[in-house]
Tab-separated table of N, CA and C in Angstrom:
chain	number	residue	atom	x	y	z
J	1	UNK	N	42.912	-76.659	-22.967
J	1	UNK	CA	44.358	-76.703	-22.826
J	1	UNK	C	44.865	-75.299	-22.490
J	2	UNK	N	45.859	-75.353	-21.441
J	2	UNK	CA	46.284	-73.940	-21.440
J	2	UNK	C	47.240	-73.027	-22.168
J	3	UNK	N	47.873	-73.691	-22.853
J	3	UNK	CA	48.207	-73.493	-23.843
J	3	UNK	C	48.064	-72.946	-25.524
J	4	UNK	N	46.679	-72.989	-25.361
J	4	UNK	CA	46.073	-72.905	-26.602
J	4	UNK	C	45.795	-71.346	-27.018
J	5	UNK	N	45.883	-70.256	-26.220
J	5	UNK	CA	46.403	-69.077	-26.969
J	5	UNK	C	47.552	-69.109	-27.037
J	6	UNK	N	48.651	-69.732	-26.614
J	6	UNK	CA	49.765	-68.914	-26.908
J	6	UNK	C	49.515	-70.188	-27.910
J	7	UNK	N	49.670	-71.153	-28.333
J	7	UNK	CA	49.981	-72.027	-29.380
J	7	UNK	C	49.145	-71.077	-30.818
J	8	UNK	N	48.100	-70.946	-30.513
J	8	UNK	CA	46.925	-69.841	-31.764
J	8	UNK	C	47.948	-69.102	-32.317
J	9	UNK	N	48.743	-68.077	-30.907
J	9	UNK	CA	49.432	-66.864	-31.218
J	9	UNK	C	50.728	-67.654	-32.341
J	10	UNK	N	51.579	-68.590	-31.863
J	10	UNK	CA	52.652	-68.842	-32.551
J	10	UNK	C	52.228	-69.164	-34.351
J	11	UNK	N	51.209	-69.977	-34.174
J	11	UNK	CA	50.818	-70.714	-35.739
J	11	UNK	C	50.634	-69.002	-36.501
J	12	UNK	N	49.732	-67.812	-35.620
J	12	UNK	CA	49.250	-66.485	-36.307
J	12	UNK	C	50.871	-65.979	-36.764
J	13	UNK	N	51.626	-65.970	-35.394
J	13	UNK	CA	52.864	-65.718	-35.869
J	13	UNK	C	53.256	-66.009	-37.508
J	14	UNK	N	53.808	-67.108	-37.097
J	14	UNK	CA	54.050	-67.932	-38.498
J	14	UNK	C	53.704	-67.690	-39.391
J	15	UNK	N	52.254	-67.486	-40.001
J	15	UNK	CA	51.505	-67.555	-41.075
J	15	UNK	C	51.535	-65.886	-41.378
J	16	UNK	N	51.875	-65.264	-40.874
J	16	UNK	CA	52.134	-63.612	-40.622
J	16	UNK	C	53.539	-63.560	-41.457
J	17	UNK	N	54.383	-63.899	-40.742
J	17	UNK	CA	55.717	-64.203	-40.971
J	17	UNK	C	55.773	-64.546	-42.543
J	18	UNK	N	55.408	-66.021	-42.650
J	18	UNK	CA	55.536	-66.388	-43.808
J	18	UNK	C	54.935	-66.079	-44.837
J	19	UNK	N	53.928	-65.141	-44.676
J	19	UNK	CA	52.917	-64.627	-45.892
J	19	UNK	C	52.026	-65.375	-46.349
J	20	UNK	N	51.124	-66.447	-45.357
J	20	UNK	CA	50.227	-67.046	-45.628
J	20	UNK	C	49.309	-66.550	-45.698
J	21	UNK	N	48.322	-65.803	-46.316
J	21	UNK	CA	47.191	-64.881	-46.215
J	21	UNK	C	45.922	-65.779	-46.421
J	22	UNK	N	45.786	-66.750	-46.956
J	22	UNK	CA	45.024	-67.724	-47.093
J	22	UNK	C	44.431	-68.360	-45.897
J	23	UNK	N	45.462	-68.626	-45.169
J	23	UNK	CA	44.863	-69.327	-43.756
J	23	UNK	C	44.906	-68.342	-42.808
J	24	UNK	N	43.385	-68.371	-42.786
J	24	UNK	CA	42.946	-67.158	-41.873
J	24	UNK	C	43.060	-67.547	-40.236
J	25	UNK	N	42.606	-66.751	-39.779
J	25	UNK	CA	42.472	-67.192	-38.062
J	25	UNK	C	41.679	-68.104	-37.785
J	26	UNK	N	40.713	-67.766	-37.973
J	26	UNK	CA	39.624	-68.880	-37.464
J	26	UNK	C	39.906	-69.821	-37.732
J	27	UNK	N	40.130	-70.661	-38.811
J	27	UNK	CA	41.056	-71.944	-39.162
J	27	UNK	C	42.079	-72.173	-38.913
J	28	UNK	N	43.033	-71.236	-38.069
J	28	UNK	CA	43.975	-72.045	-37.481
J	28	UNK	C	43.804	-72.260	-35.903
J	29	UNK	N	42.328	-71.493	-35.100
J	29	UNK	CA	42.210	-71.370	-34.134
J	29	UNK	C	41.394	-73.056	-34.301
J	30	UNK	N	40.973	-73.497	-35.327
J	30	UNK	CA	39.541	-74.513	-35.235
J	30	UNK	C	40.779	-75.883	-35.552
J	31	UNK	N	41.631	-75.804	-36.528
J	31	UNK	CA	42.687	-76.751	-36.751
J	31	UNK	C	43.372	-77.036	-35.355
J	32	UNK	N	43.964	-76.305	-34.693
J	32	UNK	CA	44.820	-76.706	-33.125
J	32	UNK	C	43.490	-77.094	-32.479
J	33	UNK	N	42.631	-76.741	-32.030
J	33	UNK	CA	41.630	-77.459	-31.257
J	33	UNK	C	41.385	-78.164	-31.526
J	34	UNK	N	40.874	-78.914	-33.093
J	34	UNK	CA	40.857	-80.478	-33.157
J	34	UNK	C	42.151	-81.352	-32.777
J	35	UNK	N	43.302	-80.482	-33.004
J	35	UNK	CA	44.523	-81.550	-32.766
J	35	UNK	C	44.477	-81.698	-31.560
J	36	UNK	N	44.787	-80.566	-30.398
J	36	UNK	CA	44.218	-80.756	-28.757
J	36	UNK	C	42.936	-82.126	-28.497
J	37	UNK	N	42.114	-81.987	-29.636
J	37	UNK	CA	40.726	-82.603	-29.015
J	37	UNK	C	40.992	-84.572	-29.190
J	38	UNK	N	41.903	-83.977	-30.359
J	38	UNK	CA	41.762	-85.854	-30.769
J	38	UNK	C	43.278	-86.365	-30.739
J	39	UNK	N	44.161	-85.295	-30.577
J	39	UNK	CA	45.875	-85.982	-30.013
J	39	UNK	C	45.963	-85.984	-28.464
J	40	UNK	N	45.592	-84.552	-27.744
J	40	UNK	CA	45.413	-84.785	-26.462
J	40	UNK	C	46.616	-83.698	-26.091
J	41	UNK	N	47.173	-82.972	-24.823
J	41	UNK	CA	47.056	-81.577	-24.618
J	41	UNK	C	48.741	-82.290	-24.040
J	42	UNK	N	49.387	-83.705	-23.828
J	42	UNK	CA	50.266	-83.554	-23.922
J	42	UNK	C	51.526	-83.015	-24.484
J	43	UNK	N	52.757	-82.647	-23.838
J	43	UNK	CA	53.872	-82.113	-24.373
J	43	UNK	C	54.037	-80.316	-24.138
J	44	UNK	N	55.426	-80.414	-24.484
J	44	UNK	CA	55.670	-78.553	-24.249
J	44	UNK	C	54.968	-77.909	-25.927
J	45	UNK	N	54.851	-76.823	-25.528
J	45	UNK	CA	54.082	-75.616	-26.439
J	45	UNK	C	54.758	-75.766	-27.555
J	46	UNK	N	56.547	-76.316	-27.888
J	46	UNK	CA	57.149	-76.643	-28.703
J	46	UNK	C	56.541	-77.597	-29.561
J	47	UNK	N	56.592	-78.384	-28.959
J	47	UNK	CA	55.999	-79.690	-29.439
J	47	UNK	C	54.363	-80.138	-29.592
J	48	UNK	N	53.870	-79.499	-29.686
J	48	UNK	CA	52.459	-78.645	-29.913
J	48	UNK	C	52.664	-78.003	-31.014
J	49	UNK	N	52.967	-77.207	-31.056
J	49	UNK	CA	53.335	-76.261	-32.200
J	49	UNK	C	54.062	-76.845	-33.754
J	50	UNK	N	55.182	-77.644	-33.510
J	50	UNK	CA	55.311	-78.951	-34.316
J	50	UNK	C	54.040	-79.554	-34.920
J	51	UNK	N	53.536	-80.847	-33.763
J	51	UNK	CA	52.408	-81.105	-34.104
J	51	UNK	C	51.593	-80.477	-35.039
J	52	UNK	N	51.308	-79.368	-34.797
J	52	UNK	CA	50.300	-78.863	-35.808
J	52	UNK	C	51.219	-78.515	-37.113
J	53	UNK	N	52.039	-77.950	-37.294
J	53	UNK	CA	52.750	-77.967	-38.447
J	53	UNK	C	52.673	-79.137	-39.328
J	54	UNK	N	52.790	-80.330	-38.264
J	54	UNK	CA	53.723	-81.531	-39.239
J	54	UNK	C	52.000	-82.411	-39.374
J	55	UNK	N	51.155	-81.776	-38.670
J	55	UNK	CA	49.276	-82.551	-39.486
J	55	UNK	C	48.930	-81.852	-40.562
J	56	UNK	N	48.986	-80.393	-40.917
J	56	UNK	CA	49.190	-79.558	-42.085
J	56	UNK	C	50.057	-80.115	-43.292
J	57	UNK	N	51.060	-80.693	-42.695
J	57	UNK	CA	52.136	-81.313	-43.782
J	57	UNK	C	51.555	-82.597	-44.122
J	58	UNK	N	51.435	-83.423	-43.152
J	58	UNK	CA	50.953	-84.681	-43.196
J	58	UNK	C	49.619	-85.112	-43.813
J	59	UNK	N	48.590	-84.148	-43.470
J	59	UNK	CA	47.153	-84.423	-44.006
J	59	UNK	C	46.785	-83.715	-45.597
J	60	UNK	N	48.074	-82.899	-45.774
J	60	UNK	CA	47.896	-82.128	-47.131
J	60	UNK	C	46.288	-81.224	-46.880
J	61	UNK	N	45.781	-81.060	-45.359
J	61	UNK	CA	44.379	-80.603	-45.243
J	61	UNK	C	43.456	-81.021	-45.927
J	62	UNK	N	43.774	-82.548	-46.414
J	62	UNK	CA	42.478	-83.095	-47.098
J	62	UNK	C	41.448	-84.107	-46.512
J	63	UNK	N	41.897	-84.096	-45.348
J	63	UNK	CA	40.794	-84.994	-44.103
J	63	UNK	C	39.911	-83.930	-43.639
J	64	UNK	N	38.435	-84.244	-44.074
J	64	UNK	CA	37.384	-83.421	-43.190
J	64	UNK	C	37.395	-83.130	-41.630
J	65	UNK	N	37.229	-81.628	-40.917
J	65	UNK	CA	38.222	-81.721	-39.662
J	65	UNK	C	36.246	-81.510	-39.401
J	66	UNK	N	35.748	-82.214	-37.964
J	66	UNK	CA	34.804	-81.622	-37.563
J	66	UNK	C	34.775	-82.041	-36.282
J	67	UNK	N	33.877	-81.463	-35.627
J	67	UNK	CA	34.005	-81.702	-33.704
J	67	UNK	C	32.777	-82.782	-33.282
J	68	UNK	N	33.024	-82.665	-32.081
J	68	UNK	CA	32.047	-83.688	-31.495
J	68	UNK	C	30.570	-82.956	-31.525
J	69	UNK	N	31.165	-82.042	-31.266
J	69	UNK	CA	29.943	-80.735	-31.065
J	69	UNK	C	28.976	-80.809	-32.331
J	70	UNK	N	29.595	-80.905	-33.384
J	70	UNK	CA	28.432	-80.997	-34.887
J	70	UNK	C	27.702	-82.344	-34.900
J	71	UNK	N	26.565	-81.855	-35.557
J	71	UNK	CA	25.565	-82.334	-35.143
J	71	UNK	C	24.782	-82.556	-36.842
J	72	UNK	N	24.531	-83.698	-37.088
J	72	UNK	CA	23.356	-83.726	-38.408
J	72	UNK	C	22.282	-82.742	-38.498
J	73	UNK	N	21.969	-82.492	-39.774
J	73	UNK	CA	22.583	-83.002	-40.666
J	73	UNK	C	23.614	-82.378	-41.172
J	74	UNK	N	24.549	-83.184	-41.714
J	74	UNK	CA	26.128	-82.740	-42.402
J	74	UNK	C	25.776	-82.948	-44.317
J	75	UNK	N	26.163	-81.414	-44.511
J	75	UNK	CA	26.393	-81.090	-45.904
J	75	UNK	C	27.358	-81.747	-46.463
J	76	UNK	N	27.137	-81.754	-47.762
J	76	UNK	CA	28.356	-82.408	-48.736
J	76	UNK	C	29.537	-81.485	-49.026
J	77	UNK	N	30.295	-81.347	-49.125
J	77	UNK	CA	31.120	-79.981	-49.213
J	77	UNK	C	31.977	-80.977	-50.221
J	78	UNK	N	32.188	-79.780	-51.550
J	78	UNK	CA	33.261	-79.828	-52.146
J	78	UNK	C	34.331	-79.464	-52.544
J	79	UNK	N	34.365	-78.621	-51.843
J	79	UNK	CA	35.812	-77.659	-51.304
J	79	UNK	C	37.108	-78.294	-51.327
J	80	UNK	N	38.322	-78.143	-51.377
J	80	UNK	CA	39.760	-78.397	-51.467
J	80	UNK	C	40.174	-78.477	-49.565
J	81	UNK	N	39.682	-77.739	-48.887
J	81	UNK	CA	39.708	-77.994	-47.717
J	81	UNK	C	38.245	-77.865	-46.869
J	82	UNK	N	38.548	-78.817	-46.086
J	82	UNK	CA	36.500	-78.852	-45.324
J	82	UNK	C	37.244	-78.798	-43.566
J	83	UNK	N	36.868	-77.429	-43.055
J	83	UNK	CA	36.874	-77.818	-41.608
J	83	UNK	C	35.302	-77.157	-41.146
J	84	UNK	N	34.726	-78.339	-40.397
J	84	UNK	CA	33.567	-77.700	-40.191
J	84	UNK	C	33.626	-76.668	-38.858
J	85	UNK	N	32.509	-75.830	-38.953
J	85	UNK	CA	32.036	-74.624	-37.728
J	85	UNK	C	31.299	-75.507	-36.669
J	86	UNK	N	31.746	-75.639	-35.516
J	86	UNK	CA	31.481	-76.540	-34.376
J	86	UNK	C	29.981	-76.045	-34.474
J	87	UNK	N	29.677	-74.899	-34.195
J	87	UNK	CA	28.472	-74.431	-34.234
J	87	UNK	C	27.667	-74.700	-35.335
J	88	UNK	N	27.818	-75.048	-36.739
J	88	UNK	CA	26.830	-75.124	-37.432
J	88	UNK	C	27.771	-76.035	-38.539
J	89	UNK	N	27.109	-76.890	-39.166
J	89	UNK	CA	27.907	-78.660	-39.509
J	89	UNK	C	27.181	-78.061	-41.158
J	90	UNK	N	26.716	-77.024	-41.342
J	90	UNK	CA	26.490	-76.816	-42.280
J	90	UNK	C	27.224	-75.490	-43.284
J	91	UNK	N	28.179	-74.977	-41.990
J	91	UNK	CA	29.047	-73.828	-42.378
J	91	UNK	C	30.628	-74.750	-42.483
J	92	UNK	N	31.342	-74.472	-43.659
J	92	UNK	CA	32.736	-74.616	-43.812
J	92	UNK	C	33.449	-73.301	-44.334
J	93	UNK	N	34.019	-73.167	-42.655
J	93	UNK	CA	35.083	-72.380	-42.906
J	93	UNK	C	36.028	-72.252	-43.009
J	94	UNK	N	36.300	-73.087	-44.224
J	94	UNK	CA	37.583	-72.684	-45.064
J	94	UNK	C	37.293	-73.027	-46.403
J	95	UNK	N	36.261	-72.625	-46.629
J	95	UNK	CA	35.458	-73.051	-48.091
J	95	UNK	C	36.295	-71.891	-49.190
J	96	UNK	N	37.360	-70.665	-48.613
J	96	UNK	CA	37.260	-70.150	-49.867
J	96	UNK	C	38.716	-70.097	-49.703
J	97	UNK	N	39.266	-71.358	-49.253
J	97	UNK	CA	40.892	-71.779	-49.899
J	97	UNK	C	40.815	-72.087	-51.095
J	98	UNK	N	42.058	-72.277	-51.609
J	98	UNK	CA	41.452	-72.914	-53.204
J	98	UNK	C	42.433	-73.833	-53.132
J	99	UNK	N	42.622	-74.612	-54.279
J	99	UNK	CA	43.674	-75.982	-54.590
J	99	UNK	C	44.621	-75.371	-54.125
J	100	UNK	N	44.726	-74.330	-55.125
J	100	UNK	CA	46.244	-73.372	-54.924
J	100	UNK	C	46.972	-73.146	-54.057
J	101	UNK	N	45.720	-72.698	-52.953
J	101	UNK	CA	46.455	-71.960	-51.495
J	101	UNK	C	46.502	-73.112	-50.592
J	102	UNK	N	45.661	-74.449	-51.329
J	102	UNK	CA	45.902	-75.366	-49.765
J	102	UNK	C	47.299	-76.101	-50.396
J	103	UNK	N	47.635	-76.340	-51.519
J	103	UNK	CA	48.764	-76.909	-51.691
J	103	UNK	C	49.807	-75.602	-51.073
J	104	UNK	N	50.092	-74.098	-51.179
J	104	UNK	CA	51.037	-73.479	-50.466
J	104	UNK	C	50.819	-73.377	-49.616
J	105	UNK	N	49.680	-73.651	-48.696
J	105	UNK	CA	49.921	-74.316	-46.836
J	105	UNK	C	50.484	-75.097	-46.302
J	106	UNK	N	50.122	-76.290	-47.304
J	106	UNK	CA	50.912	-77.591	-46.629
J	106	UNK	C	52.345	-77.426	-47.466
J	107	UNK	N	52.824	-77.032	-48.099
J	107	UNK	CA	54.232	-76.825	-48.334
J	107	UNK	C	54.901	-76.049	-47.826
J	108	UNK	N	54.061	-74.397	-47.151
J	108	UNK	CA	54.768	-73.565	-45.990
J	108	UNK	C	55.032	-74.626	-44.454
J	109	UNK	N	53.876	-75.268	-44.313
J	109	UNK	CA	53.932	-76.254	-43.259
J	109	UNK	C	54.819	-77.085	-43.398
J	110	UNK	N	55.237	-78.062	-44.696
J	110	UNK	CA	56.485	-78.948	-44.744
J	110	UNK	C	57.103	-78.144	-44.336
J	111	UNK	N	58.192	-77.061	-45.037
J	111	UNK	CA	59.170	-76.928	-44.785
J	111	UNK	C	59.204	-75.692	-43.324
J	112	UNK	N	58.258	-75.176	-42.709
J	112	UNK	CA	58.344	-74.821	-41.334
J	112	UNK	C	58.459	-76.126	-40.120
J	113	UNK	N	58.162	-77.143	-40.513
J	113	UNK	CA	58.028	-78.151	-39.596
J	113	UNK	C	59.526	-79.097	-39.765
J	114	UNK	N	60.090	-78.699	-41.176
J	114	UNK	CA	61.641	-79.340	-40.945
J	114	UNK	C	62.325	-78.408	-40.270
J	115	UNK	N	62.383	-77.214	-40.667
J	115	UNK	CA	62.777	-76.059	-39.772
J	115	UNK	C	62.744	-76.217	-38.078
J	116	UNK	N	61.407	-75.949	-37.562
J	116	UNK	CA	61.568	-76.508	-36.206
J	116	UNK	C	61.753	-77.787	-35.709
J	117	UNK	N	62.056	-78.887	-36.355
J	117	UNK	CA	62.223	-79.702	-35.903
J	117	UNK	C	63.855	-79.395	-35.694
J	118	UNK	N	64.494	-79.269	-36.891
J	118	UNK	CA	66.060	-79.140	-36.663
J	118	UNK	C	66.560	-77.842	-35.594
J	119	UNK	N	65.503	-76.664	-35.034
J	119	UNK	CA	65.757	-76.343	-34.550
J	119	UNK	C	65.453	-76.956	-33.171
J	120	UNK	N	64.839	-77.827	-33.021
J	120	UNK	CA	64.273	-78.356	-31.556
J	120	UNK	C	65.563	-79.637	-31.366
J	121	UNK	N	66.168	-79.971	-32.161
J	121	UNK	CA	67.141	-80.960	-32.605
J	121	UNK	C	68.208	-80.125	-32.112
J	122	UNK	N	68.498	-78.966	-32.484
J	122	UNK	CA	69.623	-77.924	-32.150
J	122	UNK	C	69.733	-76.956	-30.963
J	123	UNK	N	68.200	-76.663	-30.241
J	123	UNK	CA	68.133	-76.023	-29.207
J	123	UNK	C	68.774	-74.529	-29.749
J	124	UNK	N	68.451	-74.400	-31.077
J	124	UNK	CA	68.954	-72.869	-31.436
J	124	UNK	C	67.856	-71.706	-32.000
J	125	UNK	N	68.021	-71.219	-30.925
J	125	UNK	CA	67.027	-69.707	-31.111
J	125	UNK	C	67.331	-69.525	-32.589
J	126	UNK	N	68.509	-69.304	-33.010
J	126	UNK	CA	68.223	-68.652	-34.504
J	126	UNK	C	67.654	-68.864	-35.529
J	127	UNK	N	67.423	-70.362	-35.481
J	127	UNK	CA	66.740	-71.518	-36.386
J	127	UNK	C	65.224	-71.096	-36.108
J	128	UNK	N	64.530	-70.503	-34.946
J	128	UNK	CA	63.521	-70.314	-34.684
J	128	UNK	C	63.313	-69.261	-35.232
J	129	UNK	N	64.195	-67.852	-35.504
J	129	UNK	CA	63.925	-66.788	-35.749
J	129	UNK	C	63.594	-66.992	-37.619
J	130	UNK	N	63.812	-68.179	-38.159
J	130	UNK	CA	63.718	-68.400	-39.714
J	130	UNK	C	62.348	-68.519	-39.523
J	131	UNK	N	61.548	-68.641	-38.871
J	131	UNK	CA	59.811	-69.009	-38.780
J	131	UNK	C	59.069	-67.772	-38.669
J	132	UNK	N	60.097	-67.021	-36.962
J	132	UNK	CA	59.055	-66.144	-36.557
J	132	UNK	C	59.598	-65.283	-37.115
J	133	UNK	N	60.395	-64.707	-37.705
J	133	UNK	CA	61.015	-63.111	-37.487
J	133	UNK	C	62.105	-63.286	-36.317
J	134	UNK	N	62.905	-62.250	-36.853
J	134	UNK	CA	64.381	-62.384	-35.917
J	134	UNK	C	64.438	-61.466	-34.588
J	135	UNK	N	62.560	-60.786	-34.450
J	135	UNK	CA	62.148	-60.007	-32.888
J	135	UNK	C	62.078	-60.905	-32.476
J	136	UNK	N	61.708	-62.362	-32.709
J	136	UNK	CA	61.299	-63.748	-32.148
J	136	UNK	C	62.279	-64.046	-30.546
J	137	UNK	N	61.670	-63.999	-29.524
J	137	UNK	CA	61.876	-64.375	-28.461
J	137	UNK	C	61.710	-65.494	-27.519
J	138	UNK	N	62.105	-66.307	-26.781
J	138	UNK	CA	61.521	-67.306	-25.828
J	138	UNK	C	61.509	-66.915	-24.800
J	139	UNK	N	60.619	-67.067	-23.839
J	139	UNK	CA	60.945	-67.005	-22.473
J	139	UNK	C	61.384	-67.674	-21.195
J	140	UNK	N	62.792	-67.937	-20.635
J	140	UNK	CA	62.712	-69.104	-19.644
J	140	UNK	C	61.544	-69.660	-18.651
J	141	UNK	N	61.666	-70.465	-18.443
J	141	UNK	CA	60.363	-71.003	-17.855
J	141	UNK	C	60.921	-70.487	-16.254
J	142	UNK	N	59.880	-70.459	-15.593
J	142	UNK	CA	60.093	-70.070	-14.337
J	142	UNK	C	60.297	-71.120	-13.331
């Protein structure tokens, strides 16, 4: 998808922004690629970006995320969140979230995903700047 750095960049945004220190990069780079892989690359970067907010909200991150790419054998993981490493079905990386931090993900995610929604509802930059920071910019499309 072509989209998929700048979508990486917005979620890094966000989680920057909001003081998520828990959800690292790599898991939010491996989370949007499954949503790309199994929702499909329709819609604007907005609505992408939603999306992934409102599966964070929605899945509480308790659905095992893994790719086509992994391959048996698959470990048991008992972790609070399981996304597997495309490359190796025996690495979970996000094994060192805890209850704690995946319940304040998906609750930074609820309420960032009512946020942009009412701002996508409102077409108001300022509503956006409550996510990113108020340097937060758009760019007209060309």
């Amino acid at each position: 998808d072509s989209d998929f750095r700048t979508l990486v960049r917005l979620a890094k945004k966000w989680r920057n922004y909001s003081g998520i220190k828990p959800l690292k990069s790599f898991t939010i780079e491996l989370i949007m690629a499954h949503l790309l892989d199994t929702g499909g690359s329709d819609g604007t970067i907005e609505e992408k970006f939603r999306r992934f907010l409102l599966y964070i909200a929605e899945s509480g991150l308790k659905e095992t995320i893994q790719f086509k790419e992994n391959m048996p054998p698959f470990k048991v993981f008992e972790d609070p969140v399981i996304i597997l490493d495309p490359v190796s079905s025996e690495n979970n990386v996000a094994s060192r979230i805890t209850e704690e931090e995946r319940i304040e993900i998906v609750n930074a995610a609820n309420d960032a995903w009512e946020t942009a929604h009412f701002a996508s509802a409102e077409n108001d930059l300022e509503i956006w700047k409550e996510l990113f920071g108020g340097r937060f910019k758009v760019e007209d499309a060309a």
